[in-house]
mmCIF file with all atom_site columns, C-alpha atoms and ligand atoms in Angstrom:
data_model
loop_
_atom_site.group_PDB
_atom_site.id
_atom_site.type_symbol
_atom_site.label_atom_id
_atom_site.label_alt_id
_atom_site.label_comp_id
_atom_site.label_asym_id
_atom_site.label_entity_id
_atom_site.label_seq_id
_atom_site.pdbx_PDB_ins_code
_atom_site.Cartn_x
_atom_site.Cartn_y
_atom_site.Cartn_z
_atom_site.occupancy
_atom_site.B_iso_or_equiv
_atom_site.pdbx_formal_charge
_atom_site.auth_seq_id
_atom_site.auth_comp_id
_atom_site.auth_asym_id
_atom_site.auth_atom_id
_atom_site.pdbx_PDB_model_num
ATOM   1   C CA  . UNK A 1 1   ? 104.380 99.100  49.954 1.00 97.00 ? 1   UNK A CA  1
ATOM   2   C CA  . UNK A 1 2   ? 102.965 102.481 50.731 1.00 97.00 ? 2   UNK A CA  1
ATOM   3   C CA  . UNK A 1 3   ? 100.369 101.518 53.259 1.00 98.00 ? 3   UNK A CA  1
ATOM   4   C CA  . UNK A 1 4   ? 102.974 99.681  55.265 1.00 98.00 ? 4   UNK A CA  1
ATOM   5   C CA  . UNK A 1 5   ? 105.429 102.624 55.161 1.00 98.00 ? 5   UNK A CA  1
ATOM   6   C CA  . UNK A 1 6   ? 102.587 104.945 56.309 1.00 98.00 ? 6   UNK A CA  1
ATOM   7   C CA  . UNK A 1 7   ? 101.954 102.642 59.278 1.00 98.00 ? 7   UNK A CA  1
ATOM   8   C CA  . UNK A 1 8   ? 105.689 102.596 60.114 1.00 98.00 ? 8   UNK A CA  1
ATOM   9   C CA  . UNK A 1 9   ? 105.933 106.343 59.940 1.00 98.00 ? 9   UNK A CA  1
ATOM   10  C CA  . UNK A 1 10  ? 102.747 106.949 61.966 1.00 98.00 ? 10  UNK A CA  1
ATOM   11  C CA  . UNK A 1 11  ? 103.129 104.221 64.551 1.00 98.00 ? 11  UNK A CA  1
ATOM   12  C CA  . UNK A 1 12  ? 106.743 103.039 64.549 1.00 98.00 ? 12  UNK A CA  1
ATOM   13  C CA  . UNK A 1 13  ? 109.026 104.280 67.310 1.00 97.00 ? 13  UNK A CA  1
ATOM   14  C CA  . UNK A 1 14  ? 112.778 104.421 67.081 1.00 98.00 ? 14  UNK A CA  1
ATOM   15  C CA  . UNK A 1 15  ? 114.124 102.762 70.276 1.00 96.00 ? 15  UNK A CA  1
ATOM   16  C CA  . UNK A 1 16  ? 117.729 103.263 69.336 1.00 94.00 ? 16  UNK A CA  1
ATOM   17  C CA  . UNK A 1 17  ? 119.563 103.514 66.073 1.00 95.00 ? 17  UNK A CA  1
ATOM   18  C CA  . UNK A 1 18  ? 119.167 99.783  65.535 1.00 95.00 ? 18  UNK A CA  1
ATOM   19  C CA  . UNK A 1 19  ? 115.748 98.922  66.748 1.00 95.00 ? 19  UNK A CA  1
ATOM   20  C CA  . UNK A 1 20  ? 112.400 99.957  65.423 1.00 97.00 ? 20  UNK A CA  1
ATOM   21  C CA  . UNK A 1 21  ? 109.369 99.253  67.632 1.00 97.00 ? 21  UNK A CA  1
ATOM   22  C CA  . UNK A 1 22  ? 106.236 98.329  65.663 1.00 98.00 ? 22  UNK A CA  1
ATOM   23  C CA  . UNK A 1 23  ? 104.251 96.611  68.405 1.00 98.00 ? 23  UNK A CA  1
ATOM   24  C CA  . UNK A 1 24  ? 100.987 98.449  67.645 1.00 98.00 ? 24  UNK A CA  1
ATOM   25  C CA  . UNK A 1 25  ? 100.506 96.635  64.318 1.00 98.00 ? 25  UNK A CA  1
ATOM   26  C CA  . UNK A 1 26  ? 102.949 93.856  63.884 1.00 98.00 ? 26  UNK A CA  1
ATOM   27  C CA  . UNK A 1 27  ? 104.934 92.392  66.769 1.00 97.00 ? 27  UNK A CA  1
ATOM   28  C CA  . UNK A 1 28  ? 102.416 92.514  69.654 1.00 98.00 ? 28  UNK A CA  1
ATOM   29  C CA  . UNK A 1 29  ? 99.054  94.060  68.729 1.00 98.00 ? 29  UNK A CA  1
ATOM   30  C CA  . UNK A 1 30  ? 98.211  93.080  65.142 1.00 98.00 ? 30  UNK A CA  1
ATOM   31  C CA  . UNK A 1 31  ? 96.399  95.123  62.564 1.00 98.00 ? 31  UNK A CA  1
ATOM   32  C CA  . UNK A 1 32  ? 94.375  92.576  60.568 1.00 98.00 ? 32  UNK A CA  1
ATOM   33  C CA  . UNK A 1 33  ? 93.409  94.973  57.805 1.00 98.00 ? 33  UNK A CA  1
ATOM   34  C CA  . UNK A 1 34  ? 97.037  95.908  57.237 1.00 98.00 ? 34  UNK A CA  1
ATOM   35  C CA  . UNK A 1 35  ? 98.045  92.177  57.324 1.00 98.00 ? 35  UNK A CA  1
ATOM   36  C CA  . UNK A 1 36  ? 95.282  91.517  54.854 1.00 98.00 ? 36  UNK A CA  1
ATOM   37  C CA  . UNK A 1 37  ? 96.731  94.149  52.498 1.00 98.00 ? 37  UNK A CA  1
ATOM   38  C CA  . UNK A 1 38  ? 100.215 92.655  52.905 1.00 98.00 ? 38  UNK A CA  1
ATOM   39  C CA  . UNK A 1 39  ? 98.729  89.183  52.095 1.00 98.00 ? 39  UNK A CA  1
ATOM   40  C CA  . UNK A 1 40  ? 97.084  90.515  48.883 1.00 98.00 ? 40  UNK A CA  1
ATOM   41  C CA  . UNK A 1 41  ? 100.228 92.345  47.796 1.00 98.00 ? 41  UNK A CA  1
ATOM   42  C CA  . UNK A 1 42  ? 102.604 89.425  48.293 1.00 98.00 ? 42  UNK A CA  1
ATOM   43  C CA  . UNK A 1 43  ? 100.057 86.875  46.850 1.00 98.00 ? 43  UNK A CA  1
ATOM   44  C CA  . UNK A 1 44  ? 99.937  89.052  43.682 1.00 98.00 ? 44  UNK A CA  1
ATOM   45  C CA  . UNK A 1 45  ? 103.691 88.980  43.328 1.00 98.00 ? 45  UNK A CA  1
ATOM   46  C CA  . UNK A 1 46  ? 104.027 85.159  43.688 1.00 98.00 ? 46  UNK A CA  1
ATOM   47  C CA  . UNK A 1 47  ? 100.734 83.956  42.181 1.00 96.00 ? 47  UNK A CA  1
ATOM   48  C CA  . UNK A 1 48  ? 102.331 82.337  39.085 1.00 94.00 ? 48  UNK A CA  1
ATOM   49  C CA  . UNK A 1 49  ? 105.558 81.121  40.711 1.00 98.00 ? 49  UNK A CA  1
ATOM   50  C CA  . UNK A 1 50  ? 104.529 77.597  41.719 1.00 98.00 ? 50  UNK A CA  1
ATOM   51  C CA  . UNK A 1 51  ? 104.849 78.209  45.437 1.00 98.00 ? 51  UNK A CA  1
ATOM   52  C CA  . UNK A 1 52  ? 103.382 75.277  47.374 1.00 98.00 ? 52  UNK A CA  1
ATOM   53  C CA  . UNK A 1 53  ? 103.906 76.332  51.035 1.00 98.00 ? 53  UNK A CA  1
ATOM   54  C CA  . UNK A 1 54  ? 104.462 79.459  53.187 1.00 98.00 ? 54  UNK A CA  1
ATOM   55  C CA  . UNK A 1 55  ? 107.143 78.923  55.895 1.00 98.00 ? 55  UNK A CA  1
ATOM   56  C CA  . UNK A 1 56  ? 107.733 81.295  58.798 1.00 98.00 ? 56  UNK A CA  1
ATOM   57  C CA  . UNK A 1 57  ? 108.962 81.357  62.366 1.00 97.00 ? 57  UNK A CA  1
ATOM   58  C CA  . UNK A 1 58  ? 107.092 82.015  65.561 1.00 96.00 ? 58  UNK A CA  1
ATOM   59  C CA  . UNK A 1 59  ? 105.875 84.377  66.798 1.00 95.00 ? 59  UNK A CA  1
ATOM   60  C CA  . UNK A 1 60  ? 105.718 87.609  64.805 1.00 97.00 ? 60  UNK A CA  1
ATOM   61  C CA  . UNK A 1 61  ? 106.149 86.055  61.387 1.00 98.00 ? 61  UNK A CA  1
ATOM   62  C CA  . UNK A 1 62  ? 102.857 84.170  61.812 1.00 98.00 ? 62  UNK A CA  1
ATOM   63  C CA  . UNK A 1 63  ? 100.431 87.066  61.217 1.00 98.00 ? 63  UNK A CA  1
ATOM   64  C CA  . UNK A 1 64  ? 101.745 88.223  57.806 1.00 98.00 ? 64  UNK A CA  1
ATOM   65  C CA  . UNK A 1 65  ? 102.339 84.582  56.770 1.00 99.00 ? 65  UNK A CA  1
ATOM   66  C CA  . UNK A 1 66  ? 98.783  83.547  57.489 1.00 98.00 ? 66  UNK A CA  1
ATOM   67  C CA  . UNK A 1 67  ? 97.372  86.373  55.386 1.00 98.00 ? 67  UNK A CA  1
ATOM   68  C CA  . UNK A 1 68  ? 99.772  85.594  52.594 1.00 98.00 ? 68  UNK A CA  1
ATOM   69  C CA  . UNK A 1 69  ? 98.739  81.931  52.760 1.00 98.00 ? 69  UNK A CA  1
ATOM   70  C CA  . UNK A 1 70  ? 95.067  82.934  52.806 1.00 98.00 ? 70  UNK A CA  1
ATOM   71  C CA  . UNK A 1 71  ? 95.391  85.019  49.625 1.00 98.00 ? 71  UNK A CA  1
ATOM   72  C CA  . UNK A 1 72  ? 97.498  82.375  47.918 1.00 98.00 ? 72  UNK A CA  1
ATOM   73  C CA  . UNK A 1 73  ? 95.313  79.504  48.959 1.00 98.00 ? 73  UNK A CA  1
ATOM   74  C CA  . UNK A 1 74  ? 98.343  77.774  50.552 1.00 98.00 ? 74  UNK A CA  1
ATOM   75  C CA  . UNK A 1 75  ? 99.088  76.178  53.904 1.00 98.00 ? 75  UNK A CA  1
ATOM   76  C CA  . UNK A 1 76  ? 101.311 78.094  56.280 1.00 98.00 ? 76  UNK A CA  1
ATOM   77  C CA  . UNK A 1 77  ? 103.814 76.305  58.568 1.00 98.00 ? 77  UNK A CA  1
ATOM   78  C CA  . UNK A 1 78  ? 105.732 77.984  61.302 1.00 98.00 ? 78  UNK A CA  1
ATOM   79  C CA  . UNK A 1 79  ? 108.977 76.835  62.865 1.00 97.00 ? 79  UNK A CA  1
ATOM   80  C CA  . UNK A 1 80  ? 108.710 76.401  66.637 1.00 95.00 ? 80  UNK A CA  1
ATOM   81  C CA  . UNK A 1 81  ? 111.390 77.657  68.932 1.00 92.00 ? 81  UNK A CA  1
ATOM   82  C CA  . UNK A 1 82  ? 110.360 75.324  71.716 1.00 80.00 ? 82  UNK A CA  1
ATOM   83  C CA  . UNK A 1 83  ? 109.511 71.689  71.229 1.00 70.00 ? 83  UNK A CA  1
ATOM   84  C CA  . UNK A 1 84  ? 105.770 71.064  71.598 1.00 66.00 ? 84  UNK A CA  1
ATOM   85  C CA  . UNK A 1 85  ? 104.767 68.014  73.616 1.00 60.00 ? 85  UNK A CA  1
ATOM   86  C CA  . UNK A 1 86  ? 102.591 66.890  70.703 1.00 67.00 ? 86  UNK A CA  1
ATOM   87  C CA  . UNK A 1 87  ? 105.485 67.131  68.206 1.00 64.00 ? 87  UNK A CA  1
ATOM   88  C CA  . UNK A 1 88  ? 106.174 63.430  68.113 1.00 66.00 ? 88  UNK A CA  1
ATOM   89  C CA  . UNK A 1 89  ? 106.934 62.927  64.495 1.00 71.00 ? 89  UNK A CA  1
ATOM   90  C CA  . UNK A 1 90  ? 110.389 63.324  62.888 1.00 88.00 ? 90  UNK A CA  1
ATOM   91  C CA  . UNK A 1 91  ? 111.696 66.852  63.273 1.00 92.00 ? 91  UNK A CA  1
ATOM   92  C CA  . UNK A 1 92  ? 113.777 68.936  60.955 1.00 94.00 ? 92  UNK A CA  1
ATOM   93  C CA  . UNK A 1 93  ? 115.937 71.192  63.231 1.00 94.00 ? 93  UNK A CA  1
ATOM   94  C CA  . UNK A 1 94  ? 118.381 73.983  62.968 1.00 95.00 ? 94  UNK A CA  1
ATOM   95  C CA  . UNK A 1 95  ? 120.211 76.482  65.265 1.00 94.00 ? 95  UNK A CA  1
ATOM   96  C CA  . UNK A 1 96  ? 119.434 80.161  65.035 1.00 95.00 ? 96  UNK A CA  1
ATOM   97  C CA  . UNK A 1 97  ? 121.591 82.683  66.810 1.00 92.00 ? 97  UNK A CA  1
ATOM   98  C CA  . UNK A 1 98  ? 119.904 85.987  67.659 1.00 88.00 ? 98  UNK A CA  1
ATOM   99  C CA  . UNK A 1 99  ? 122.283 88.954  67.748 1.00 82.00 ? 99  UNK A CA  1
ATOM   100 C CA  . UNK A 1 100 ? 119.526 91.034  69.319 1.00 81.00 ? 100 UNK A CA  1
ATOM   101 C CA  . UNK A 1 101 ? 118.830 88.660  72.121 1.00 84.00 ? 101 UNK A CA  1
ATOM   102 C CA  . UNK A 1 102 ? 122.252 86.906  72.191 1.00 90.00 ? 102 UNK A CA  1
ATOM   103 C CA  . UNK A 1 103 ? 120.819 83.446  72.494 1.00 91.00 ? 103 UNK A CA  1
ATOM   104 C CA  . UNK A 1 104 ? 120.840 80.434  70.302 1.00 92.00 ? 104 UNK A CA  1
ATOM   105 C CA  . UNK A 1 105 ? 117.456 78.756  69.691 1.00 90.00 ? 105 UNK A CA  1
ATOM   106 C CA  . UNK A 1 106 ? 116.877 75.380  68.158 1.00 93.00 ? 106 UNK A CA  1
ATOM   107 C CA  . UNK A 1 107 ? 114.056 75.832  65.675 1.00 95.00 ? 107 UNK A CA  1
ATOM   108 C CA  . UNK A 1 108 ? 111.980 72.823  64.404 1.00 95.00 ? 108 UNK A CA  1
ATOM   109 C CA  . UNK A 1 109 ? 109.368 71.888  61.884 1.00 96.00 ? 109 UNK A CA  1
ATOM   110 C CA  . UNK A 1 110 ? 107.798 68.422  61.611 1.00 94.00 ? 110 UNK A CA  1
ATOM   111 C CA  . UNK A 1 111 ? 108.852 66.617  58.387 1.00 94.00 ? 111 UNK A CA  1
ATOM   112 C CA  . UNK A 1 112 ? 105.145 65.988  57.900 1.00 94.00 ? 112 UNK A CA  1
ATOM   113 C CA  . UNK A 1 113 ? 104.644 69.605  56.940 1.00 97.00 ? 113 UNK A CA  1
ATOM   114 C CA  . UNK A 1 114 ? 107.713 70.375  54.838 1.00 97.00 ? 114 UNK A CA  1
ATOM   115 C CA  . UNK A 1 115 ? 108.583 67.887  52.212 1.00 95.00 ? 115 UNK A CA  1
ATOM   116 C CA  . UNK A 1 116 ? 110.710 67.110  49.133 1.00 97.00 ? 116 UNK A CA  1
ATOM   117 C CA  . UNK A 1 117 ? 108.961 68.792  46.196 1.00 96.00 ? 117 UNK A CA  1
ATOM   118 C CA  . UNK A 1 118 ? 107.751 71.809  48.204 1.00 98.00 ? 118 UNK A CA  1
ATOM   119 C CA  . UNK A 1 119 ? 108.572 75.200  46.718 1.00 98.00 ? 119 UNK A CA  1
ATOM   120 C CA  . UNK A 1 120 ? 108.670 77.520  49.668 1.00 98.00 ? 120 UNK A CA  1
ATOM   121 C CA  . UNK A 1 121 ? 108.000 81.211  50.199 1.00 98.00 ? 121 UNK A CA  1
ATOM   122 C CA  . UNK A 1 122 ? 109.910 82.067  53.416 1.00 98.00 ? 122 UNK A CA  1
ATOM   123 C CA  . UNK A 1 123 ? 108.167 84.871  55.272 1.00 98.00 ? 123 UNK A CA  1
ATOM   124 C CA  . UNK A 1 124 ? 109.339 86.898  58.337 1.00 98.00 ? 124 UNK A CA  1
ATOM   125 C CA  . UNK A 1 125 ? 108.410 90.148  60.060 1.00 98.00 ? 125 UNK A CA  1
ATOM   126 C CA  . UNK A 1 126 ? 111.964 91.575  60.340 1.00 98.00 ? 126 UNK A CA  1
ATOM   127 C CA  . UNK A 1 127 ? 115.159 91.035  58.457 1.00 98.00 ? 127 UNK A CA  1
ATOM   128 C CA  . UNK A 1 128 ? 118.084 92.188  60.498 1.00 97.00 ? 128 UNK A CA  1
ATOM   129 C CA  . UNK A 1 129 ? 121.133 89.855  60.390 1.00 96.00 ? 129 UNK A CA  1
ATOM   130 C CA  . UNK A 1 130 ? 119.366 87.156  58.420 1.00 97.00 ? 130 UNK A CA  1
ATOM   131 C CA  . UNK A 1 131 ? 119.896 84.393  61.003 1.00 97.00 ? 131 UNK A CA  1
ATOM   132 C CA  . UNK A 1 132 ? 116.206 83.458  61.282 1.00 97.00 ? 132 UNK A CA  1
ATOM   133 C CA  . UNK A 1 133 ? 115.857 83.308  57.497 1.00 98.00 ? 133 UNK A CA  1
ATOM   134 C CA  . UNK A 1 134 ? 119.049 81.152  57.254 1.00 98.00 ? 134 UNK A CA  1
ATOM   135 C CA  . UNK A 1 135 ? 117.625 78.772  59.867 1.00 98.00 ? 135 UNK A CA  1
ATOM   136 C CA  . UNK A 1 136 ? 114.397 78.480  57.888 1.00 98.00 ? 136 UNK A CA  1
ATOM   137 C CA  . UNK A 1 137 ? 116.383 77.939  54.697 1.00 98.00 ? 137 UNK A CA  1
ATOM   138 C CA  . UNK A 1 138 ? 118.271 75.172  56.466 1.00 98.00 ? 138 UNK A CA  1
ATOM   139 C CA  . UNK A 1 139 ? 115.024 73.399  57.421 1.00 98.00 ? 139 UNK A CA  1
ATOM   140 C CA  . UNK A 1 140 ? 113.842 73.628  53.788 1.00 98.00 ? 140 UNK A CA  1
ATOM   141 C CA  . UNK A 1 141 ? 117.100 72.120  52.614 1.00 97.00 ? 141 UNK A CA  1
ATOM   142 C CA  . UNK A 1 142 ? 116.876 69.213  55.092 1.00 96.00 ? 142 UNK A CA  1
ATOM   143 C CA  . UNK A 1 143 ? 113.369 68.558  53.780 1.00 97.00 ? 143 UNK A CA  1
ATOM   144 C CA  . UNK A 1 144 ? 114.507 68.617  50.142 1.00 98.00 ? 144 UNK A CA  1
ATOM   145 C CA  . UNK A 1 145 ? 112.299 71.593  49.440 1.00 98.00 ? 145 UNK A CA  1
ATOM   146 C CA  . UNK A 1 146 ? 113.257 74.530  47.177 1.00 98.00 ? 146 UNK A CA  1
ATOM   147 C CA  . UNK A 1 147 ? 113.028 78.184  48.039 1.00 98.00 ? 147 UNK A CA  1
ATOM   148 C CA  . UNK A 1 148 ? 111.233 80.617  45.756 1.00 98.00 ? 148 UNK A CA  1
ATOM   149 C CA  . UNK A 1 149 ? 112.134 83.765  47.685 1.00 98.00 ? 149 UNK A CA  1
ATOM   150 C CA  . UNK A 1 150 ? 112.438 85.329  51.187 1.00 98.00 ? 150 UNK A CA  1
ATOM   151 C CA  . UNK A 1 151 ? 109.522 87.718  51.723 1.00 98.00 ? 151 UNK A CA  1
ATOM   152 C CA  . UNK A 1 152 ? 110.095 90.229  54.551 1.00 98.00 ? 152 UNK A CA  1
ATOM   153 C CA  . UNK A 1 153 ? 107.739 92.774  56.004 1.00 98.00 ? 153 UNK A CA  1
ATOM   154 C CA  . UNK A 1 154 ? 110.416 95.189  57.329 1.00 98.00 ? 154 UNK A CA  1
ATOM   155 C CA  . UNK A 1 155 ? 113.979 94.976  56.228 1.00 98.00 ? 155 UNK A CA  1
ATOM   156 C CA  . UNK A 1 156 ? 116.689 96.905  58.177 1.00 98.00 ? 156 UNK A CA  1
ATOM   157 C CA  . UNK A 1 157 ? 118.917 97.522  55.184 1.00 98.00 ? 157 UNK A CA  1
ATOM   158 C CA  . UNK A 1 158 ? 121.677 98.911  57.341 1.00 98.00 ? 158 UNK A CA  1
ATOM   159 C CA  . UNK A 1 159 ? 122.200 95.441  58.813 1.00 97.00 ? 159 UNK A CA  1
ATOM   160 C CA  . UNK A 1 160 ? 123.718 92.636  56.817 1.00 97.00 ? 160 UNK A CA  1
ATOM   161 C CA  . UNK A 1 161 ? 120.847 90.161  56.394 1.00 98.00 ? 161 UNK A CA  1
ATOM   162 C CA  . UNK A 1 162 ? 120.026 90.996  52.804 1.00 98.00 ? 162 UNK A CA  1
ATOM   163 C CA  . UNK A 1 163 ? 123.644 90.861  51.689 1.00 98.00 ? 163 UNK A CA  1
ATOM   164 C CA  . UNK A 1 164 ? 124.181 87.492  53.429 1.00 98.00 ? 164 UNK A CA  1
ATOM   165 C CA  . UNK A 1 165 ? 121.141 85.924  51.813 1.00 98.00 ? 165 UNK A CA  1
ATOM   166 C CA  . UNK A 1 166 ? 121.766 87.364  48.381 1.00 98.00 ? 166 UNK A CA  1
ATOM   167 C CA  . UNK A 1 167 ? 125.402 86.145  48.454 1.00 98.00 ? 167 UNK A CA  1
ATOM   168 C CA  . UNK A 1 168 ? 123.941 82.663  48.944 1.00 98.00 ? 168 UNK A CA  1
ATOM   169 C CA  . UNK A 1 169 ? 121.830 83.127  45.883 1.00 98.00 ? 169 UNK A CA  1
ATOM   170 C CA  . UNK A 1 170 ? 118.425 83.777  47.453 1.00 98.00 ? 170 UNK A CA  1
ATOM   171 C CA  . UNK A 1 171 ? 115.919 86.385  46.287 1.00 98.00 ? 171 UNK A CA  1
ATOM   172 C CA  . UNK A 1 172 ? 115.048 88.818  49.143 1.00 98.00 ? 172 UNK A CA  1
ATOM   173 C CA  . UNK A 1 173 ? 111.790 90.729  48.675 1.00 98.00 ? 173 UNK A CA  1
ATOM   174 C CA  . UNK A 1 174 ? 111.039 93.340  51.393 1.00 98.00 ? 174 UNK A CA  1
ATOM   175 C CA  . UNK A 1 175 ? 107.805 95.336  51.606 1.00 98.00 ? 175 UNK A CA  1
ATOM   176 C CA  . UNK A 1 176 ? 109.593 98.179  53.399 1.00 98.00 ? 176 UNK A CA  1
ATOM   177 C CA  . UNK A 1 177 ? 113.331 98.826  53.449 1.00 98.00 ? 177 UNK A CA  1
ATOM   178 C CA  . UNK A 1 178 ? 114.549 100.979 56.292 1.00 98.00 ? 178 UNK A CA  1
ATOM   179 C CA  . UNK A 1 179 ? 117.857 102.596 55.484 1.00 97.00 ? 179 UNK A CA  1
ATOM   180 C CA  . UNK A 1 180 ? 118.524 104.354 58.725 1.00 98.00 ? 180 UNK A CA  1
ATOM   181 C CA  . UNK A 1 181 ? 117.103 104.955 62.190 1.00 98.00 ? 181 UNK A CA  1
ATOM   182 C CA  . UNK A 1 182 ? 119.740 107.569 63.099 1.00 97.00 ? 182 UNK A CA  1
ATOM   183 C CA  . UNK A 1 183 ? 118.694 110.773 64.926 1.00 96.00 ? 183 UNK A CA  1
ATOM   184 C CA  . UNK A 1 184 ? 115.305 109.299 65.810 1.00 95.00 ? 184 UNK A CA  1
ATOM   185 C CA  . UNK A 1 185 ? 114.297 109.482 62.110 1.00 96.00 ? 185 UNK A CA  1
ATOM   186 C CA  . UNK A 1 186 ? 112.993 106.618 59.972 1.00 98.00 ? 186 UNK A CA  1
ATOM   187 C CA  . UNK A 1 187 ? 114.501 106.691 56.472 1.00 98.00 ? 187 UNK A CA  1
ATOM   188 C CA  . UNK A 1 188 ? 113.484 104.333 53.722 1.00 98.00 ? 188 UNK A CA  1
ATOM   189 C CA  . UNK A 1 189 ? 115.126 103.158 50.536 1.00 96.00 ? 189 UNK A CA  1
ATOM   190 C CA  . UNK A 1 190 ? 112.950 104.274 47.538 1.00 81.00 ? 190 UNK A CA  1
HETATM 191 P P1  . G4P B 2 .   ? 117.893 88.064  62.351 1.00 80.44 ? 201 G4P B P1  1
HETATM 192 O O1  . G4P B 2 .   ? 116.941 86.845  62.447 1.00 80.44 ? 201 G4P B O1  1
HETATM 193 O O2  . G4P B 2 .   ? 117.659 88.844  61.105 1.00 80.44 ? 201 G4P B O2  1
HETATM 194 O O3  . G4P B 2 .   ? 119.343 87.641  62.485 1.00 80.44 ? 201 G4P B O3  1
HETATM 195 O O4  . G4P B 2 .   ? 117.561 89.049  63.488 1.00 80.44 ? 201 G4P B O4  1
HETATM 196 P P2  . G4P B 2 .   ? 117.929 89.233  65.044 1.00 80.44 ? 201 G4P B P2  1
HETATM 197 O O5  . G4P B 2 .   ? 118.531 87.914  65.564 1.00 80.44 ? 201 G4P B O5  1
HETATM 198 O O6  . G4P B 2 .   ? 118.664 90.447  65.226 1.00 80.44 ? 201 G4P B O6  1
HETATM 199 O O7  . G4P B 2 .   ? 116.448 89.350  65.618 1.00 80.44 ? 201 G4P B O7  1
HETATM 200 C C1  . G4P B 2 .   ? 116.015 88.638  66.714 1.00 80.44 ? 201 G4P B C1  1
HETATM 201 C C2  . G4P B 2 .   ? 114.531 88.961  66.982 1.00 80.44 ? 201 G4P B C2  1
HETATM 202 O O8  . G4P B 2 .   ? 114.299 90.415  67.045 1.00 80.44 ? 201 G4P B O8  1
HETATM 203 C C3  . G4P B 2 .   ? 113.599 88.529  65.925 1.00 80.44 ? 201 G4P B C3  1
HETATM 204 O O9  . G4P B 2 .   ? 112.410 88.147  66.546 1.00 80.44 ? 201 G4P B O9  1
HETATM 205 C C4  . G4P B 2 .   ? 113.449 89.723  65.050 1.00 80.44 ? 201 G4P B C4  1
HETATM 206 O O10 . G4P B 2 .   ? 112.218 89.637  64.293 1.00 80.44 ? 201 G4P B O10 1
HETATM 207 C C5  . G4P B 2 .   ? 113.464 90.768  66.051 1.00 80.44 ? 201 G4P B C5  1
HETATM 208 N N1  . G4P B 2 .   ? 113.927 92.099  65.508 1.00 80.44 ? 201 G4P B N1  1
HETATM 209 C C6  . G4P B 2 .   ? 115.060 92.394  64.902 1.00 80.44 ? 201 G4P B C6  1
HETATM 210 N N2  . G4P B 2 .   ? 115.192 93.665  64.690 1.00 80.44 ? 201 G4P B N2  1
HETATM 211 C C7  . G4P B 2 .   ? 114.085 94.245  65.165 1.00 80.44 ? 201 G4P B C7  1
HETATM 212 C C8  . G4P B 2 .   ? 113.615 95.586  65.241 1.00 80.44 ? 201 G4P B C8  1
HETATM 213 O O11 . G4P B 2 .   ? 114.241 96.525  64.809 1.00 80.44 ? 201 G4P B O11 1
HETATM 214 N N3  . G4P B 2 .   ? 112.384 95.778  65.790 1.00 80.44 ? 201 G4P B N3  1
HETATM 215 C C9  . G4P B 2 .   ? 111.653 94.766  66.326 1.00 80.44 ? 201 G4P B C9  1
HETATM 216 N N4  . G4P B 2 .   ? 110.459 95.061  66.813 1.00 80.44 ? 201 G4P B N4  1
HETATM 217 N N5  . G4P B 2 .   ? 112.033 93.466  66.298 1.00 80.44 ? 201 G4P B N5  1
HETATM 218 C C10 . G4P B 2 .   ? 113.215 93.249  65.705 1.00 80.44 ? 201 G4P B C10 1
HETATM 219 P P3  . G4P B 2 .   ? 112.339 86.937  67.525 1.00 80.44 ? 201 G4P B P3  1
HETATM 220 O O12 . G4P B 2 .   ? 112.893 87.247  68.857 1.00 80.44 ? 201 G4P B O12 1
HETATM 221 O O13 . G4P B 2 .   ? 112.982 85.729  66.804 1.00 80.44 ? 201 G4P B O13 1
HETATM 222 O O14 . G4P B 2 .   ? 110.942 86.507  67.700 1.00 80.44 ? 201 G4P B O14 1
HETATM 223 P P4  . G4P B 2 .   ? 109.493 87.148  67.890 1.00 80.44 ? 201 G4P B P4  1
HETATM 224 O O15 . G4P B 2 .   ? 109.607 88.529  68.452 1.00 80.44 ? 201 G4P B O15 1
HETATM 225 O O16 . G4P B 2 .   ? 108.933 87.194  66.520 1.00 80.44 ? 201 G4P B O16 1
HETATM 226 O O17 . G4P B 2 .   ? 108.859 86.154  68.724 1.00 80.44 ? 201 G4P B O17 1
#
């Protein structure tokens, strides 16, 4: 998606050869008009696929997911990393290990909001090692829901997330694929 690539080039900062900082439009401050374009773009791709729900994980997956849900006319549910006091129904849970932060989080979604018969579009801001996506997939499986595809805003193609997910048979659909962050330069695939 050209508009997204342009934002990455103009505003992204390479922190080291593994980390791309995009906190001016995606992970801290949010650019609603860019999110709106992302929503339109993804909605167009999946409009005839029988998706019933958008599923993401807090916090930075929520902004793109909400705009995708808006343009598809679908509800958006996000997995929580910390149990909310008001989450008193049955929970679907799974463990997600973050290589970046070196911590394991238990993520949870109420079984009220993810059910058998749902066909899910999984959305996240970054795809690095694929652990967050795998955690969300596990929650969908527990619910008896199917997965249409994994829709990612920024894929770091030099890490192994895509391969891991594709090997398990999932469709990975990324709006921008970053091939390398070496020498302070952002290189894309395509
Ligand atoms: P994985 O889910 O693909 O295995 O990724 P990893 O554990 O490496 O990522 C942990 C967190 O770091 C995730 O956010 C992920 O979105 C984010 N992240 C990974 N690579 C980058 C990067 O290059 N730049 C930026 N800005 N973020 C990256 P999180 O900690 O789960 O949550 P949140 O920040 O959305 O709250």
